[in-house]
Coordinates of C-alpha atoms in Angstrom, one line a residue:
M151 CA 41.6 24.0 -139.4
P152 CA 40.7 23.6 -135.8
T153 CA 43.6 23.5 -133.2
Y154 CA 42.7 22.3 -129.5
Q155 CA 44.9 23.3 -126.5
H156 CA 45.4 21.0 -123.7
P157 CA 44.3 22.6 -120.6
S158 CA 47.3 22.0 -118.7
N159 CA 50.4 21.1 -120.6
G160 CA 51.0 23.0 -123.4
F161 CA 50.2 20.1 -126.0
T162 CA 48.1 20.7 -129.0
I163 CA 46.2 18.7 -131.6
S164 CA 45.4 20.0 -135.1
T165 CA 43.4 18.6 -137.9
D166 CA 45.5 21.0 -140.3
L167 CA 47.4 18.6 -142.7
A168 CA 50.1 21.2 -143.5
R169 CA 51.3 20.9 -139.8
L170 CA 52.0 17.1 -139.7
D171 CA 55.7 16.1 -139.8
V172 CA 55.0 13.2 -142.3
D173 CA 58.6 12.1 -142.1
A174 CA 57.9 11.3 -138.3
I175 CA 54.7 9.8 -138.9
H176 CA 56.0 7.4 -141.5
R177 CA 58.9 6.7 -139.7
Y178 CA 56.6 5.4 -136.7
L179 CA 54.3 3.3 -138.6
A180 CA 56.6 1.9 -141.3
E181 CA 59.4 0.9 -138.6
D182 CA 57.6 0.7 -135.1
S183 CA 54.1 0.0 -135.6
Y184 CA 52.9 -3.6 -135.7
W185 CA 50.2 -2.9 -138.2
A186 CA 51.9 -0.9 -141.1
Q187 CA 55.6 -2.4 -141.2
Q188 CA 57.4 -1.1 -144.1
M189 CA 54.4 1.2 -145.5
P190 CA 55.6 3.3 -148.4
R191 CA 55.9 7.0 -147.8
E192 CA 53.6 7.2 -151.0
T193 CA 50.9 5.1 -149.6
L194 CA 51.0 7.2 -146.4
E195 CA 50.8 10.7 -148.2
R196 CA 47.7 9.3 -150.2
A197 CA 46.1 8.0 -146.9
L198 CA 46.8 11.3 -145.2
A199 CA 45.2 13.3 -148.4
H200 CA 41.9 11.4 -148.1
S201 CA 41.6 11.3 -144.2
L202 CA 40.6 13.3 -141.2
N203 CA 43.8 13.5 -139.6
F204 CA 44.9 14.5 -136.0
G205 CA 48.1 15.8 -135.3
L206 CA 49.3 15.6 -131.5
F207 CA 52.1 18.2 -131.1
A208 CA 54.4 18.9 -128.2
P209 CA 54.9 22.4 -126.7
D210 CA 57.6 22.8 -128.8
G211 CA 55.9 21.8 -131.8
R212 CA 57.2 18.4 -132.6
Q213 CA 55.0 15.5 -133.7
A214 CA 54.2 13.9 -130.6
G215 CA 51.4 11.7 -131.8
F216 CA 48.7 11.0 -134.4
A217 CA 45.2 9.4 -135.3
R218 CA 43.7 9.0 -138.6
L219 CA 39.9 8.8 -139.5
I220 CA 38.8 7.3 -142.3
T221 CA 35.3 8.8 -142.9
D222 CA 32.4 10.0 -145.3
H223 CA 31.7 12.5 -142.3
A224 CA 28.2 11.1 -142.3
T225 CA 27.5 7.5 -141.8
F226 CA 31.0 6.0 -140.9
A227 CA 34.2 6.6 -139.3
W228 CA 37.2 4.0 -139.0
L229 CA 39.9 5.0 -136.5
C230 CA 43.4 4.0 -137.6
D231 CA 47.1 4.6 -137.3
V232 CA 47.0 5.7 -133.7
F233 CA 50.2 6.4 -131.8
V234 CA 51.7 8.5 -129.2
L235 CA 55.5 8.5 -129.6
P236 CA 57.3 6.5 -126.8
E237 CA 58.9 9.9 -125.2
F238 CA 55.5 11.5 -124.7
R239 CA 53.8 8.5 -123.2
G240 CA 52.4 8.2 -119.5
Q241 CA 51.1 11.9 -119.6
G242 CA 47.4 10.8 -120.6
L243 CA 47.9 12.1 -124.1
S244 CA 46.4 9.1 -125.9
K245 CA 43.1 9.7 -123.9
W246 CA 43.0 13.4 -124.7
L247 CA 43.4 12.5 -128.3
M248 CA 40.7 10.2 -128.3
E249 CA 38.5 12.8 -126.6
V250 CA 39.4 15.3 -129.4
V251 CA 38.9 12.6 -132.3
W252 CA 35.5 11.7 -131.1
A253 CA 34.5 15.3 -130.2
A254 CA 35.1 16.3 -133.8
P255 CA 32.1 18.1 -135.5
E256 CA 32.8 16.2 -138.8
I257 CA 31.9 12.9 -137.4
Q258 CA 29.0 13.6 -135.0
G259 CA 26.0 11.5 -135.8
V260 CA 27.7 8.8 -138.1
R261 CA 26.0 5.6 -137.8
R262 CA 29.2 3.3 -137.0
S263 CA 32.5 3.9 -135.9
M264 CA 35.0 1.3 -136.0
L265 CA 38.7 0.1 -135.3
A266 CA 41.0 -2.7 -134.7
T267 CA 43.6 -2.8 -132.1
L268 CA 45.9 -5.7 -130.6
D269 CA 46.5 -4.2 -127.2
A270 CA 44.9 -0.9 -126.6
H271 CA 41.2 -2.1 -125.7
G272 CA 41.1 -0.5 -122.1
L273 CA 41.5 3.0 -123.9
Y274 CA 38.9 2.3 -126.5
H275 CA 36.5 1.0 -123.9
Q276 CA 36.4 4.2 -122.3
F277 CA 34.9 6.0 -125.5
G278 CA 32.1 3.0 -125.8
F279 CA 33.7 0.5 -128.1
Q280 CA 32.8 -3.0 -127.6
P281 CA 33.6 -6.2 -129.5
L282 CA 31.2 -6.8 -132.4
A283 CA 27.8 -7.7 -131.4
S284 CA 27.2 -9.7 -134.7
P285 CA 30.5 -10.7 -135.9
E286 CA 28.9 -13.1 -138.2
R287 CA 27.8 -9.9 -140.2
Y288 CA 31.2 -8.7 -141.0
L289 CA 33.6 -9.8 -143.7
E290 CA 37.0 -8.7 -144.7
I291 CA 39.5 -9.1 -147.1
K292 CA 43.1 -9.0 -145.4
R293 CA 46.1 -9.0 -147.5
Q294 CA 48.9 -10.4 -145.6
N295 CA 52.1 -8.4 -145.5
P296 CA 51.1 -5.7 -148.2
Y297 CA 54.2 -3.7 -147.8
G298 CA 56.8 -6.6 -147.8
A299 CA 57.8 -6.4 -144.1
P300 CA 60.0 -9.4 -143.0
T301 CA 58.1 -12.3 -141.3
A302 CA 59.1 -14.0 -138.3
N303 CA 60.1 -17.7 -138.7

């Protein structure tokens, strides 16, 4: 599994599933993210097993961030579950994580890459993402509150 070393700060990125701190990833997604509140750990484990995962690790080996690609490795890639933990933000790590993700050999030449974001448009625009050119062509099934997270009144 490839490991990428940051040129100046000792952080690494690895696609090795065995290196991931699933507890830390689950804690962030289920408790702190806006998109996966109360996600069951079993759901995360199944998602990890069927995705191309990018673990971001601090110099001391702790999980510092994460990104996941759902892809067939040939025609399509969906980026999701991207985060850098608060204590590691402000160091350019999200941009570096995206550089590594989009350079991954497994997705070179895919016809379409997509993502959804509430607040990180500026980051993703740097990598060529734009609003849908033909949104009328896209359909979705969106299950509201699939994990039973409390809803605001």
